[in-house]
Amino acid sequence: MPGVTGVQIERFDPKASFAGKWARGYDTAPRQAWLASAESGEPVGGYLLRLPDKENLTTADCRLVISPARRRAGFGRALLAHCAEQARQAGRTRLTSHVRDGSPGAAFAAAAGAHGGIPEVIRTLTIDAGTPERLTRLRAEAEPFAAGYTLLSWLGVAPAEHLGQVAAVRDAMADAPRDASIEPSVWTAERVRESEQSMIDHGLTLYSVAARHDASGNLAALTQVITEADTPDWAFQQITAVLSGHRGHRLGLLVKIGMIGLVMAREPAIRHFHTGNAGANAHMIAINERLGYAVGGLSRTWQLDLR
Ligand SMILES: CC(C)(COP(=O)(O)OP(=O)(O)OC[C@H]1O[C@@H](n2cnc3c(N)ncnc32)[C@H](O)[C@@H]1OP(=O)(O)O)[C@@H](O)C(=O)NCCC(=O)NCCS
């Protein structure tokens, strides 16, 4: 693995990080943050309403949370009604929300008349004494299939010379199994730059490992992981994608092996890698199972028709 270039976060401020993620997020979509308080002034819950502005223009995403001490008293229903009205006023015809199966959120969504989409399987890789040996063995098995490709990595936002190709590889995510009614993101260099910069602004550390096709010089595969200073033992998988013309060369496995080694080397406290894939995503799941990921639960996106 070549040396890593990029920026390092000097100081982590959890409150500023949360405020940035909640109020600004990772894109330009307008968002509304509402807080509900009791007459005493004590907050009982709130929601974040996100109004996508590039795709899914009839959809609004709602993150609703009620304080644990105030649940099952109707506040959730009341806030959902308020949220639905805001979404309607913004011209949206459905609300979406992503929750774990078996959680209060799933029961609440069902009770509200929403319908659940395709299951996403949450998997976790736990680093143990055998991990380095397993990665070495898997890399040796895969490398013969990947002749003509070179791995490279960077920390933070993508270097300018890779931005357009990062957008192209991100577009390859459109092939992943998804809820039919949810449109995939269409990436441009500028959108990649804004999204990655917002992660850095919110105090996240962003790692990227790519595979370059030597003959053309183009990026063929990319995997990205974030870490956060307040959960030093967890790494969170973002995208992994291989351009369709370069599939079948074990590049998905190789970039993920490179990533696990890179994060372990730079952040010795890391013990777990978290990921989620559509249950029907056979290729990605096969890669994760070879790496040693274990199933941790199911989640899905719920949709509520506002018409
Ligand atoms: C989901 C959540 C917002 C519900 O808030 P709440 O104020 O307890 O919701 P309400 O009291 O208005 O409940 C409305 C109905 O949802 C269902 N429901 C809510 N929580 C439930 C639970 N834990 N188990 C079973 N049903 C539940 C019930 O049918 C309930 O009606 P009932 O109490 O008359 O039986 C709250 O549990 C929460 O903040 N969870 C964490 C975040 C989350 O998952 N958000 C939801 C995303 S869709």
Coordinates of C-alpha atoms and ligand atoms in Angstrom, one line a residue:
M1 CA 0.0 0.0 0.0
P2 CA 1.5 3.4 -1.0
G3 CA 1.8 6.2 1.6
V4 CA -1.4 8.0 2.6
T5 CA -1.8 11.7 1.8
G6 CA -4.4 14.2 3.2
V7 CA -5.6 16.1 6.2
Q8 CA -5.8 15.1 9.8
I9 CA -8.4 16.4 12.2
E10 CA -6.6 18.1 15.1
R11 CA -9.4 18.5 17.6
F12 CA -12.8 16.8 17.9
D13 CA -15.8 18.8 19.3
P14 CA -18.7 16.3 19.7
K15 CA -21.3 19.0 20.0
A16 CA -20.1 20.9 16.9
S17 CA -19.9 17.5 15.1
F18 CA -23.5 16.6 16.0
A19 CA -24.8 20.1 15.1
G20 CA -23.1 20.0 11.7
K21 CA -24.4 16.5 10.9
W22 CA -27.9 17.4 12.0
A23 CA -28.3 20.9 10.7
R24 CA -26.2 20.8 7.5
G25 CA -25.7 17.1 6.7
Y26 CA -23.7 15.9 3.8
D27 CA -25.4 17.6 0.8
T28 CA -27.2 20.7 -0.3
A29 CA -30.7 19.4 0.4
P30 CA -32.8 21.8 2.5
R31 CA -33.5 20.5 6.0
Q32 CA -35.8 21.5 8.8
A33 CA -35.0 20.7 12.5
W34 CA -38.0 20.8 14.8
L35 CA -37.9 20.4 18.6
A36 CA -41.0 19.7 20.7
S37 CA -41.0 20.9 24.3
A38 CA -43.4 20.3 27.3
E39 CA -45.0 23.3 29.0
S40 CA -42.1 23.1 31.5
G41 CA -39.7 23.8 28.7
E42 CA -38.3 20.3 28.9
P43 CA -37.6 18.9 25.4
V44 CA -39.7 15.7 24.7
G45 CA -38.5 15.0 21.2
G46 CA -38.0 16.3 17.7
Y47 CA -37.4 15.5 14.1
L48 CA -35.2 16.3 11.2
L49 CA -36.9 16.7 7.8
R50 CA -34.7 16.5 4.8
L51 CA -36.0 17.6 1.3
P52 CA -33.8 16.0 -1.4
D53 CA -33.1 18.5 -4.1
K54 CA -31.4 16.5 -6.9
E55 CA -33.2 13.1 -7.0
N56 CA -36.3 11.8 -5.2
L57 CA -38.0 15.2 -5.5
T58 CA -41.4 13.9 -4.4
T59 CA -39.9 12.4 -1.2
A60 CA -39.0 13.8 2.2
D61 CA -36.9 11.9 4.7
C62 CA -37.9 12.1 8.4
R63 CA -35.8 11.3 11.4
L64 CA -38.1 11.4 14.4
V65 CA -37.0 10.8 18.0
I66 CA -38.8 10.9 21.3
S67 CA -37.0 11.0 24.6
P68 CA -37.1 7.5 26.1
A69 CA -38.9 8.8 29.2
R70 CA -41.7 10.2 27.1
R71 CA -42.5 7.3 24.8
R72 CA -45.9 5.7 24.3
A73 CA -47.7 8.9 25.2
G74 CA -48.6 10.0 21.6
F75 CA -45.8 12.5 21.1
G76 CA -44.5 10.4 18.2
R77 CA -47.8 10.5 16.4
A78 CA -48.2 14.2 17.0
L79 CA -44.7 15.0 15.7
L80 CA -45.2 12.8 12.7
A81 CA -48.4 14.7 11.8
H82 CA -46.5 17.9 12.0
C83 CA -43.7 16.6 9.9
A84 CA -46.1 15.2 7.3
E85 CA -47.7 18.7 7.0
Q86 CA -44.3 20.4 6.5
A87 CA -43.4 17.8 3.8
R88 CA -46.7 18.4 2.1
Q89 CA -46.2 22.1 2.1
A90 CA -42.8 21.5 0.4
G91 CA -44.7 19.6 -2.3
R92 CA -43.7 16.1 -1.2
T93 CA -46.0 13.1 -1.5
R94 CA -44.2 10.6 0.7
L95 CA -42.1 10.3 3.8
T96 CA -39.2 7.9 4.2
S97 CA -37.3 6.8 7.3
H98 CA -34.7 4.0 7.8
V99 CA -35.0 1.9 11.0
R100 CA -33.9 -1.4 12.4
D101 CA -36.3 -4.3 12.3
G102 CA -37.7 -5.2 15.8
S103 CA -37.1 -1.6 17.1
P104 CA -39.7 0.8 18.5
G105 CA -39.2 2.8 15.3
A106 CA -40.3 -0.2 13.1
A107 CA -43.4 -0.8 15.3
F108 CA -44.2 2.9 15.2
A109 CA -43.8 3.1 11.4
A110 CA -46.1 0.1 10.9
A111 CA -48.7 1.6 13.3
A112 CA -48.5 4.9 11.3
G113 CA -49.5 3.0 8.1
A114 CA -46.1 3.1 6.4
H115 CA -44.9 0.1 4.4
G116 CA -41.4 -1.4 4.8
G117 CA -39.0 -1.8 1.8
I118 CA -36.4 -4.4 1.1
P119 CA -34.3 -5.6 4.0
E120 CA -30.8 -4.4 4.5
V121 CA -28.5 -6.7 6.5
I122 CA -26.2 -5.1 9.1
R123 CA -22.9 -6.9 9.4
T124 CA -20.0 -6.4 11.7
L125 CA -16.4 -7.5 11.4
T126 CA -14.6 -7.9 14.7
I127 CA -10.9 -7.6 14.6
D128 CA -9.1 -10.5 16.4
A129 CA -5.7 -12.1 16.6
G130 CA -6.4 -14.0 13.4
T131 CA -7.4 -11.0 11.3
P132 CA -4.0 -10.1 9.9
E133 CA -3.3 -13.7 8.8
R134 CA -6.7 -14.0 7.2
L135 CA -6.3 -10.8 5.3
T136 CA -2.8 -11.9 4.1
R137 CA -4.2 -15.2 2.9
L138 CA -7.2 -13.7 1.1
R139 CA -5.0 -11.1 -0.6
A140 CA -2.7 -13.8 -1.9
E141 CA -5.7 -15.8 -3.3
A142 CA -7.2 -12.7 -5.0
E143 CA -4.2 -11.0 -6.4
P144 CA -3.7 -13.3 -9.4
F145 CA -7.2 -12.3 -10.7
A146 CA -6.2 -8.6 -10.5
A147 CA -3.2 -8.4 -12.7
G148 CA -3.0 -5.0 -14.4
Y149 CA -4.6 -3.1 -11.4
T150 CA -2.8 -1.1 -8.7
L151 CA -4.2 -0.1 -5.3
L152 CA -3.9 3.5 -4.1
S153 CA -5.3 5.2 -1.0
W154 CA -5.9 8.7 0.4
L155 CA -7.1 10.3 3.6
G156 CA -9.7 13.1 3.5
V157 CA -11.3 14.6 0.3
A158 CA -10.3 13.0 -3.0
P159 CA -7.3 14.6 -4.7
A160 CA -8.4 16.8 -7.5
E161 CA -7.1 14.5 -10.2
H162 CA -9.4 11.7 -9.0
L163 CA -12.6 13.6 -8.4
G164 CA -14.3 13.0 -11.8
Q165 CA -13.4 9.3 -11.6
V166 CA -14.6 9.0 -8.0
A167 CA -18.0 10.4 -9.2
A168 CA -18.0 7.7 -12.0
V169 CA -17.3 4.9 -9.5
R170 CA -19.9 6.2 -7.1
D171 CA -22.4 6.1 -10.0
A172 CA -21.8 2.4 -10.2
M173 CA -23.6 2.1 -6.8
A174 CA -26.8 2.6 -8.9
D175 CA -26.4 -1.1 -9.8
A176 CA -26.8 -2.2 -6.2
P177 CA -30.2 -3.8 -5.3
R178 CA -32.5 -1.0 -3.9
D179 CA -36.1 -0.1 -3.2
A180 CA -37.6 0.3 -6.7
S181 CA -39.2 3.6 -5.8
I182 CA -36.0 5.3 -4.5
E183 CA -33.8 6.9 -7.2
P184 CA -30.0 6.5 -6.9
S185 CA -27.8 9.5 -6.6
V186 CA -26.2 10.9 -9.8
W187 CA -22.7 12.1 -8.9
T188 CA -20.5 14.9 -10.3
A189 CA -17.0 15.9 -9.3
E190 CA -18.5 19.0 -7.5
R191 CA -21.1 16.9 -5.6
V192 CA -18.3 14.4 -4.5
R193 CA -16.2 17.4 -3.3
E194 CA -19.1 18.9 -1.3
S195 CA -20.1 15.6 0.2
E196 CA -16.6 14.6 1.2
Q197 CA -15.7 18.1 2.5
S198 CA -18.9 18.1 4.7
M199 CA -17.7 14.9 6.3
I200 CA -14.4 16.5 7.2
D201 CA -16.2 19.7 8.4
H202 CA -18.2 17.5 10.8
G203 CA -15.1 16.0 12.3
L204 CA -15.1 12.6 10.6
T205 CA -12.0 10.9 9.3
L206 CA -12.6 9.7 5.7
Y207 CA -10.5 6.9 4.2
S208 CA -10.5 5.9 0.6
V209 CA -8.9 2.9 -1.1
A210 CA -9.2 2.6 -4.9
A211 CA -8.0 0.2 -7.6
R212 CA -6.6 1.8 -10.7
H213 CA -6.6 0.1 -14.1
D214 CA -3.0 0.5 -15.2
A215 CA -3.6 0.4 -19.0
S216 CA -6.1 3.3 -19.0
G217 CA -5.1 5.1 -15.8
N218 CA -8.8 5.1 -14.7
L219 CA -10.1 4.2 -11.3
A220 CA -12.0 0.9 -11.5
A221 CA -13.0 0.4 -7.9
L222 CA -13.4 2.4 -4.7
T223 CA -14.2 1.7 -1.1
Q224 CA -14.6 4.4 1.6
V225 CA -14.8 4.1 5.4
I226 CA -15.3 6.8 8.1
T227 CA -14.1 6.9 11.7
E228 CA -15.2 9.2 14.5
A229 CA -13.1 10.3 17.5
D230 CA -15.9 9.6 20.0
T231 CA -16.3 6.0 18.9
P232 CA -12.6 5.1 18.5
D233 CA -13.2 1.3 18.3
W234 CA -15.7 1.5 15.4
A235 CA -15.1 2.1 11.6
F236 CA -18.2 2.7 9.4
Q237 CA -18.3 1.4 5.9
Q238 CA -19.5 3.9 3.2
I239 CA -19.6 2.9 -0.4
T240 CA -17.8 0.0 -2.1
A241 CA -18.2 -0.1 -5.9
V242 CA -16.5 -1.6 -8.9
L243 CA -17.2 -0.2 -12.4
S244 CA -19.2 -2.7 -14.4
G245 CA -16.4 -3.2 -17.0
H246 CA -13.9 -4.2 -14.3
R247 CA -16.0 -6.7 -12.3
G248 CA -14.8 -10.3 -11.9
H249 CA -11.2 -9.3 -10.9
R250 CA -11.7 -9.6 -7.1
L251 CA -11.2 -5.8 -6.9
G252 CA -14.1 -5.4 -4.4
L253 CA -12.4 -7.9 -2.1
L254 CA -8.9 -6.4 -2.6
V255 CA -9.9 -2.8 -1.9
K256 CA -11.7 -3.9 1.2
I257 CA -8.7 -5.9 2.4
G258 CA -6.5 -2.8 1.7
M259 CA -8.9 -0.6 3.7
I260 CA -9.1 -2.9 6.8
G261 CA -5.2 -3.0 6.9
L262 CA -5.0 0.8 6.4
V263 CA -7.5 1.7 9.1
M264 CA -6.0 -0.9 11.6
A265 CA -2.5 0.6 11.0
R266 CA -3.6 4.2 11.5
E267 CA -6.1 3.7 14.3
P268 CA -4.9 0.9 16.6
A269 CA -8.1 1.3 18.8
I270 CA -10.3 0.0 16.0
R271 CA -12.0 -3.3 16.9
H272 CA -15.1 -3.4 14.6
F273 CA -16.1 -2.5 11.1
H274 CA -19.8 -1.8 10.5
T275 CA -21.6 -2.3 7.2
G276 CA -25.1 -2.7 5.7
N277 CA -26.1 -4.2 2.4
A278 CA -29.3 -5.0 0.7
G279 CA -30.1 -8.7 1.5
A280 CA -30.2 -9.4 -2.2
N281 CA -26.7 -8.0 -2.9
A282 CA -25.1 -11.4 -3.3
H283 CA -21.7 -10.3 -4.5
M284 CA -21.0 -7.8 -1.8
I285 CA -22.3 -10.2 0.9
A286 CA -20.0 -12.9 -0.4
I287 CA -17.0 -10.5 -0.1
N288 CA -18.0 -9.5 3.4
E289 CA -18.5 -13.1 4.5
R290 CA -15.1 -14.1 3.3
L291 CA -13.6 -11.2 5.2
G292 CA -15.3 -12.6 8.4
Y293 CA -18.3 -10.2 8.8
A294 CA -21.1 -11.6 11.0
V295 CA -24.8 -10.6 10.7
G296 CA -25.9 -8.1 13.4
G297 CA -29.5 -7.4 12.4
L298 CA -31.8 -6.2 9.7
S299 CA -33.0 -2.7 8.9
R300 CA -35.1 -1.2 6.1
T301 CA -36.6 2.1 4.7
W302 CA -40.2 2.7 5.5
Q303 CA -42.4 4.8 3.2
L304 CA -45.5 6.7 4.2
D305 CA -47.9 7.9 1.4
L306 CA -48.9 11.5 2.2
R307 CA -51.6 11.8 -0.5
Ligands
LIG1 C1 -40.4 5.5 17.3 C2 -40.6 6.6 18.3 C3 -40.4 7.9 17.6 C4 -42.1 6.5 18.8 O1 -42.4 7.6 19.7 P1 -43.7 7.6 20.7 O2 -43.9 8.9 21.2 O3 -43.4 6.5 21.7 O4 -44.8 7.1 19.7 P2 -46.4 7.2 20.1 O5 -46.6 7.2 21.6 O6 -47.0 8.3 19.3 O7 -46.9 5.7 19.5 C5 -47.8 5.6 18.4 C6 -48.0 4.1 18.1 O8 -46.8 3.5 17.6 C7 -46.7 2.1 18.0 N1 -45.5 2.0 18.9 C8 -44.6 3.0 19.3 N2 -43.6 2.5 20.0 C9 -43.8 1.2 20.1 C10 -43.1 0.1 20.7 N3 -42.0 0.3 21.4 N4 -43.6 -1.1 20.6 C11 -44.8 -1.4 19.9 N5 -45.5 -0.4 19.3 C12 -45.0 0.9 19.4 C13 -48.0 1.9 18.8 O9 -48.9 1.4 18.0 C14 -48.3 3.3 19.3 O10 -49.6 3.5 19.6 P3 -50.2 3.0 21.1 O11 -49.2 3.5 22.1 O12 -51.5 3.7 21.2 O13 -50.2 1.5 21.1 C15 -39.7 6.5 19.6 O14 -39.7 5.1 20.1 C16 -38.2 6.8 19.2 O15 -37.8 8.0 19.4 N6 -37.4 5.8 18.8 C17 -36.1 6.0 18.3 C18 -36.0 6.7 17.0 C19 -36.8 6.1 15.8 O16 -36.8 4.9 15.7 N7 -37.6 6.9 15.1 C20 -38.7 6.5 14.2 C21 -38.3 6.4 12.8 S1 -39.7 5.8 11.8

